Coordinates of C-alpha atoms in Angstrom, one line a residue:
M1 CA 76.2 155.4 -54.1
V2 CA 73.7 152.6 -54.6
V3 CA 70.2 152.6 -53.2
S4 CA 67.7 149.8 -53.9
G5 CA 70.0 148.4 -56.6
I6 CA 70.2 151.8 -58.4
N7 CA 73.6 153.3 -59.0
M8 CA 73.2 157.0 -58.5
Q9 CA 76.3 157.8 -60.5
R10 CA 74.7 156.6 -63.7
F11 CA 72.5 159.7 -63.9
G12 CA 75.5 162.1 -63.7
R13 CA 74.5 165.6 -62.7
T14 CA 70.7 165.8 -62.7
G15 CA 68.8 169.0 -63.2
V16 CA 65.3 169.2 -61.7
L17 CA 63.5 171.6 -64.1
M18 CA 60.8 173.6 -62.3
G19 CA 59.0 176.9 -62.3
G20 CA 58.5 178.0 -65.9
T21 CA 56.2 180.8 -67.0
S22 CA 52.8 179.0 -67.2
A23 CA 49.8 179.6 -64.9
E24 CA 51.0 176.5 -63.0
R25 CA 54.4 178.0 -62.0
E26 CA 53.8 177.9 -58.3
V27 CA 52.7 174.3 -58.3
S28 CA 55.7 173.4 -60.4
L29 CA 58.0 175.0 -57.9
R30 CA 56.4 172.9 -55.1
S31 CA 56.7 169.7 -57.2
G32 CA 60.3 170.5 -58.1
A33 CA 61.4 171.3 -54.5
A34 CA 60.0 168.0 -53.3
V35 CA 61.7 166.0 -56.1
L36 CA 65.0 167.8 -55.6
D37 CA 65.0 167.0 -51.8
A38 CA 64.2 163.4 -52.5
L39 CA 66.9 162.9 -55.1
R40 CA 69.6 164.6 -53.0
A41 CA 68.6 162.5 -50.0
A42 CA 69.0 159.4 -52.2
G43 CA 72.5 160.4 -53.2
V44 CA 71.9 161.8 -56.7
D45 CA 74.0 164.8 -57.7
A46 CA 70.9 167.0 -58.3
V47 CA 70.5 170.7 -58.9
G48 CA 67.3 172.7 -59.1
I49 CA 66.8 174.9 -62.2
D50 CA 64.0 177.5 -61.9
L51 CA 63.3 178.2 -65.6
Q52 CA 62.3 181.8 -66.2
Q53 CA 63.8 183.7 -69.2
N54 CA 66.3 182.1 -71.4
W55 CA 65.7 178.4 -70.8
A56 CA 68.4 177.1 -73.1
D57 CA 71.0 179.3 -71.5
Q58 CA 70.0 178.3 -68.0
I59 CA 70.1 174.6 -68.8
A60 CA 73.4 174.9 -70.6
K61 CA 75.0 176.8 -67.7
A62 CA 73.9 174.1 -65.2
A63 CA 75.9 171.6 -67.1
I64 CA 73.6 168.7 -66.5
D65 CA 73.7 165.2 -67.8
T66 CA 70.0 164.2 -67.1
A67 CA 66.8 166.3 -66.7
F68 CA 64.0 165.5 -64.3
I69 CA 61.1 167.5 -65.6
A70 CA 58.9 168.9 -62.8
L71 CA 57.3 171.5 -65.0
H72 CA 53.5 171.9 -65.6
G73 CA 51.5 173.6 -68.3
T74 CA 52.6 175.6 -71.4
L75 CA 56.2 175.2 -72.6
G76 CA 56.9 172.6 -69.9
E77 CA 54.4 169.9 -70.6
D78 CA 53.5 170.5 -74.3
G79 CA 56.6 169.2 -76.0
C80 CA 58.5 172.5 -76.1
V81 CA 61.1 171.9 -73.4
Q82 CA 61.2 168.3 -74.4
G83 CA 62.2 169.4 -77.9
L84 CA 64.9 171.7 -76.5
L85 CA 66.4 168.9 -74.4
E86 CA 66.4 166.6 -77.6
I87 CA 68.4 169.3 -79.4
M88 CA 70.8 169.6 -76.4
G89 CA 71.1 165.8 -76.2
I90 CA 70.0 165.7 -72.5
P91 CA 67.9 162.6 -71.6
Y92 CA 64.7 163.6 -69.7
T93 CA 61.9 162.2 -67.8
G94 CA 58.2 162.1 -68.8
S95 CA 56.7 161.7 -72.2
H96 CA 58.6 162.7 -75.3
V97 CA 57.9 165.5 -77.8
M98 CA 55.0 164.1 -79.8
A99 CA 53.1 162.5 -76.9
S100 CA 53.5 165.6 -74.8
A101 CA 52.1 167.8 -77.5
L102 CA 49.3 165.4 -78.2
C103 CA 48.1 165.1 -74.6
M104 CA 48.3 168.8 -74.0
N105 CA 45.9 169.4 -76.8
K106 CA 42.7 167.9 -75.3
R107 CA 40.8 167.9 -78.5
L108 CA 43.3 165.9 -80.5
C109 CA 44.0 163.6 -77.5
K110 CA 40.2 162.7 -77.4
Q111 CA 40.3 161.8 -81.1
V112 CA 43.2 159.4 -80.5
L113 CA 41.6 157.8 -77.5
G114 CA 38.3 157.4 -79.5
Q115 CA 40.2 155.6 -82.3
A116 CA 41.6 153.3 -79.6
G117 CA 38.1 152.4 -78.5
L118 CA 38.2 154.3 -75.3
S119 CA 35.3 156.5 -74.1
T120 CA 35.5 160.3 -73.5
P121 CA 32.9 162.9 -72.7
M122 CA 30.6 164.1 -75.4
D123 CA 31.7 167.3 -77.1
I124 CA 29.3 170.2 -77.1
R125 CA 29.7 172.8 -79.9
I126 CA 30.5 176.3 -78.9
E127 CA 28.6 178.8 -81.1
V128 CA 29.0 182.6 -81.3
T129 CA 26.8 183.1 -78.3
G130 CA 28.3 180.2 -76.3
P131 CA 27.8 176.4 -75.9
E132 CA 24.7 175.1 -77.7
R133 CA 23.4 173.5 -74.5
Y134 CA 23.8 173.7 -70.8
P135 CA 25.0 172.6 -68.3
V136 CA 28.5 171.9 -69.6
F137 CA 32.1 171.9 -68.5
V138 CA 34.2 174.3 -70.4
K139 CA 38.0 174.3 -70.4
P140 CA 40.9 175.6 -72.5
V141 CA 42.0 173.2 -75.2
A142 CA 45.6 173.4 -74.2
E143 CA 46.1 173.9 -70.5
G144 CA 46.8 171.5 -67.6
S145 CA 46.0 171.0 -64.0
S146 CA 42.3 172.0 -64.4
V147 CA 43.4 175.6 -65.1
G148 CA 40.3 177.4 -66.5
L149 CA 37.9 174.5 -65.8
H150 CA 34.4 175.8 -65.2
R151 CA 30.9 174.2 -64.9
I152 CA 28.4 176.6 -66.3
S153 CA 24.6 176.3 -66.5
S154 CA 23.5 179.3 -68.6
Q155 CA 24.5 181.8 -71.3
Q156 CA 24.9 184.4 -68.6
E157 CA 27.5 182.3 -66.9
W158 CA 29.3 181.9 -70.2
Q159 CA 29.4 185.6 -70.8
A160 CA 30.7 186.2 -67.3
L161 CA 33.8 184.2 -68.2
N162 CA 34.6 186.9 -70.8
I163 CA 36.4 184.5 -73.1
Q164 CA 38.1 186.3 -75.9
S165 CA 39.1 183.4 -78.1
P166 CA 36.3 180.7 -78.0
A167 CA 38.1 178.6 -80.6
A168 CA 40.8 177.9 -77.9
W169 CA 38.1 176.5 -75.6
M170 CA 36.1 173.3 -75.6
A171 CA 32.8 172.3 -74.0
E172 CA 31.8 168.8 -72.8
M173 CA 28.7 167.3 -71.4
P174 CA 29.0 166.5 -67.7
V175 CA 29.5 162.9 -66.8
N176 CA 28.1 161.7 -63.5
G177 CA 30.0 159.1 -61.4
V178 CA 33.1 158.5 -59.3
E179 CA 36.1 160.5 -60.4
I180 CA 39.4 158.6 -60.2
A181 CA 43.0 159.1 -61.3
V182 CA 45.0 156.1 -62.5
S183 CA 48.8 156.7 -62.6
V184 CA 50.8 154.5 -65.0
L185 CA 54.4 154.0 -63.9
A186 CA 56.7 152.7 -66.7
G187 CA 53.7 151.2 -68.4
V188 CA 52.1 149.5 -65.4
A189 CA 49.0 151.0 -63.8
L190 CA 49.0 151.8 -60.1
M191 CA 45.9 151.5 -57.9
P192 CA 43.2 154.1 -58.8
V193 CA 42.8 157.1 -56.4
E194 CA 39.3 158.3 -55.9
V195 CA 38.9 162.1 -55.6
A196 CA 35.9 163.5 -53.8
P197 CA 36.1 167.4 -53.8
K198 CA 34.1 169.0 -51.2
S199 CA 33.0 171.7 -53.7
G200 CA 31.7 169.1 -56.0
V201 CA 34.1 170.0 -58.8
Y202 CA 37.8 168.9 -59.0
D203 CA 39.1 172.2 -60.2
Y204 CA 42.4 174.0 -59.6
A205 CA 41.5 175.1 -56.1
S206 CA 40.3 171.6 -55.1
K207 CA 43.5 170.1 -56.4
Y208 CA 46.0 172.3 -54.6
T209 CA 44.2 173.4 -51.4
V210 CA 45.0 171.1 -48.5
G211 CA 41.7 169.7 -47.1
A212 CA 39.6 170.7 -50.0
T213 CA 39.3 167.2 -51.3
E214 CA 39.1 163.7 -49.8
Y215 CA 41.1 160.9 -51.4
F216 CA 40.5 157.2 -51.3
C217 CA 43.1 154.7 -52.5
P218 CA 42.1 152.1 -53.6
A219 CA 39.0 153.8 -55.1
R220 CA 35.7 152.7 -53.5
L221 CA 34.7 150.6 -56.5
P222 CA 34.2 146.9 -57.1
M223 CA 37.5 145.2 -57.7
E224 CA 36.6 144.1 -61.2
T225 CA 35.8 147.8 -62.0
V226 CA 39.2 148.8 -60.5
R227 CA 41.0 146.3 -62.7
Y228 CA 39.0 147.5 -65.8
C229 CA 40.0 151.1 -65.1
M230 CA 43.6 150.2 -64.7
D231 CA 43.5 148.4 -68.0
C232 CA 41.9 151.4 -69.7
A233 CA 44.6 153.7 -68.3
E234 CA 47.4 151.4 -69.7
K235 CA 45.6 151.3 -73.1
A236 CA 45.2 155.1 -73.1
V237 CA 48.9 155.9 -72.4
A238 CA 50.0 153.3 -74.9
A239 CA 47.7 154.8 -77.6
C240 CA 49.1 158.3 -77.0
G241 CA 52.7 157.1 -76.8
C242 CA 53.2 158.3 -73.2
T243 CA 56.2 157.2 -71.1
G244 CA 57.5 157.9 -67.6
A245 CA 54.7 158.2 -65.1
P246 CA 51.6 159.8 -66.7
R247 CA 48.2 160.0 -64.9
V248 CA 44.9 159.2 -66.6
D249 CA 41.9 161.0 -65.1
M250 CA 38.5 159.4 -65.6
I251 CA 34.9 159.2 -64.3
V252 CA 33.3 155.8 -63.7
G253 CA 29.5 155.8 -64.2
S254 CA 27.0 153.7 -62.3
G255 CA 27.2 151.1 -65.0
G256 CA 31.0 150.7 -64.5
E257 CA 32.1 152.4 -67.8
A258 CA 35.2 154.5 -67.6
V259 CA 35.0 157.8 -69.4
I260 CA 38.5 159.3 -69.8
L261 CA 38.7 163.1 -69.1
E262 CA 42.4 163.7 -70.0
I263 CA 46.0 162.4 -69.7
N264 CA 48.4 164.4 -67.6
T265 CA 51.9 163.6 -68.8
L266 CA 53.7 165.3 -65.9
P267 CA 51.6 164.8 -62.8
G268 CA 52.2 166.9 -59.8
M269 CA 54.6 165.8 -57.1
T270 CA 53.2 167.9 -54.2
A271 CA 51.8 167.0 -50.8
T272 CA 48.3 166.8 -52.4
S273 CA 49.3 165.1 -55.6
L274 CA 47.7 161.8 -56.7
L275 CA 50.7 160.0 -58.2
P276 CA 52.6 159.8 -54.9
K277 CA 49.4 158.7 -53.1
A278 CA 49.0 155.8 -55.5
A279 CA 52.7 154.9 -55.3
A280 CA 52.5 154.8 -51.5
V281 CA 49.7 152.3 -51.6
A282 CA 51.9 150.1 -53.9
G283 CA 54.6 150.3 -51.3
I284 CA 56.7 152.8 -53.2
D285 CA 57.8 155.7 -51.0
F286 CA 58.3 159.2 -52.4
Q287 CA 62.1 158.9 -52.7
T288 CA 61.9 155.5 -54.5
L289 CA 59.2 156.9 -56.8
C290 CA 61.4 159.8 -57.8
L291 CA 64.3 157.4 -58.6
R292 CA 62.0 155.1 -60.5
I293 CA 60.9 158.0 -62.7
L294 CA 64.5 159.2 -63.1
E295 CA 65.4 155.7 -64.4
T296 CA 63.0 156.3 -67.3
A297 CA 64.9 159.3 -68.6
S298 CA 65.7 159.0 -72.3
L299 CA 65.8 160.8 -75.6
E300 CA 63.1 160.2 -78.2
Y301 CA 65.5 160.1 -81.0
G302 CA 68.6 158.9 -79.1
Q303 CA 69.6 156.8 -76.2
G304 CA 68.5 156.7 -72.6
V305 CA 70.7 157.1 -69.5
S306 CA 73.6 154.8 -69.8
K307 CA 73.5 151.7 -67.6

């Protein structure tokens, strides 16, 4: 079957990897189900794989030729499943092993972005008693989807978090401005989506609760600022070696400077997700978006999907 010039048979049997064991399991299941439905509707021989215990065994039994990764968080987004698929010789979507591991570690990612001349929030040192100043945003060094993100204004609030391993956390000075997300599809930035959470903080609940956040695409910014942010996003994913359809989250201050918060290598594909919103504004419907992402499937050390 051929849709929009894409021969579906070239992908062979495609496994949509979803679920996993991270804190983002439920979101991943929603993303995976949406992708699976879209691929099947387009004529792809697709099967859903809810990864739980022995991932290698589950993938091997599914006998897939290509993997569409709809996982989020630990093991699914940090280079682990990517490395497994490399060993198994199965081309996959999203960023490869090294880029995935880099972007999951927010501290290392910030260093790479800084070396590329891109702005990130100022780090605040966490001492034995907590951050050395307030207010700050604190978040785990290696988690995704705003899991564990908190804005705290005092030592009492820090203590209330009851963090057992402070070294695994980082603190940043708040940045005021317009929060936007710029998705980069196959190296080309899509129109920025402005996020306006009603709570004032774009945390996990604001991301995945329908009606908790207002979205504007294009973002309500001057066009020259929009183009600048798109350019910054493309430079950020190139600096970190990301491929597929990563999303760059940033805040634009009153002076128009873009401060990059993080890079999400496997953005959500749910009803409230930002990548599908940006694609829609570009005239790319959800089914076509899934196919475009699937076309990017490849192996870091081998070949991509055969033409």
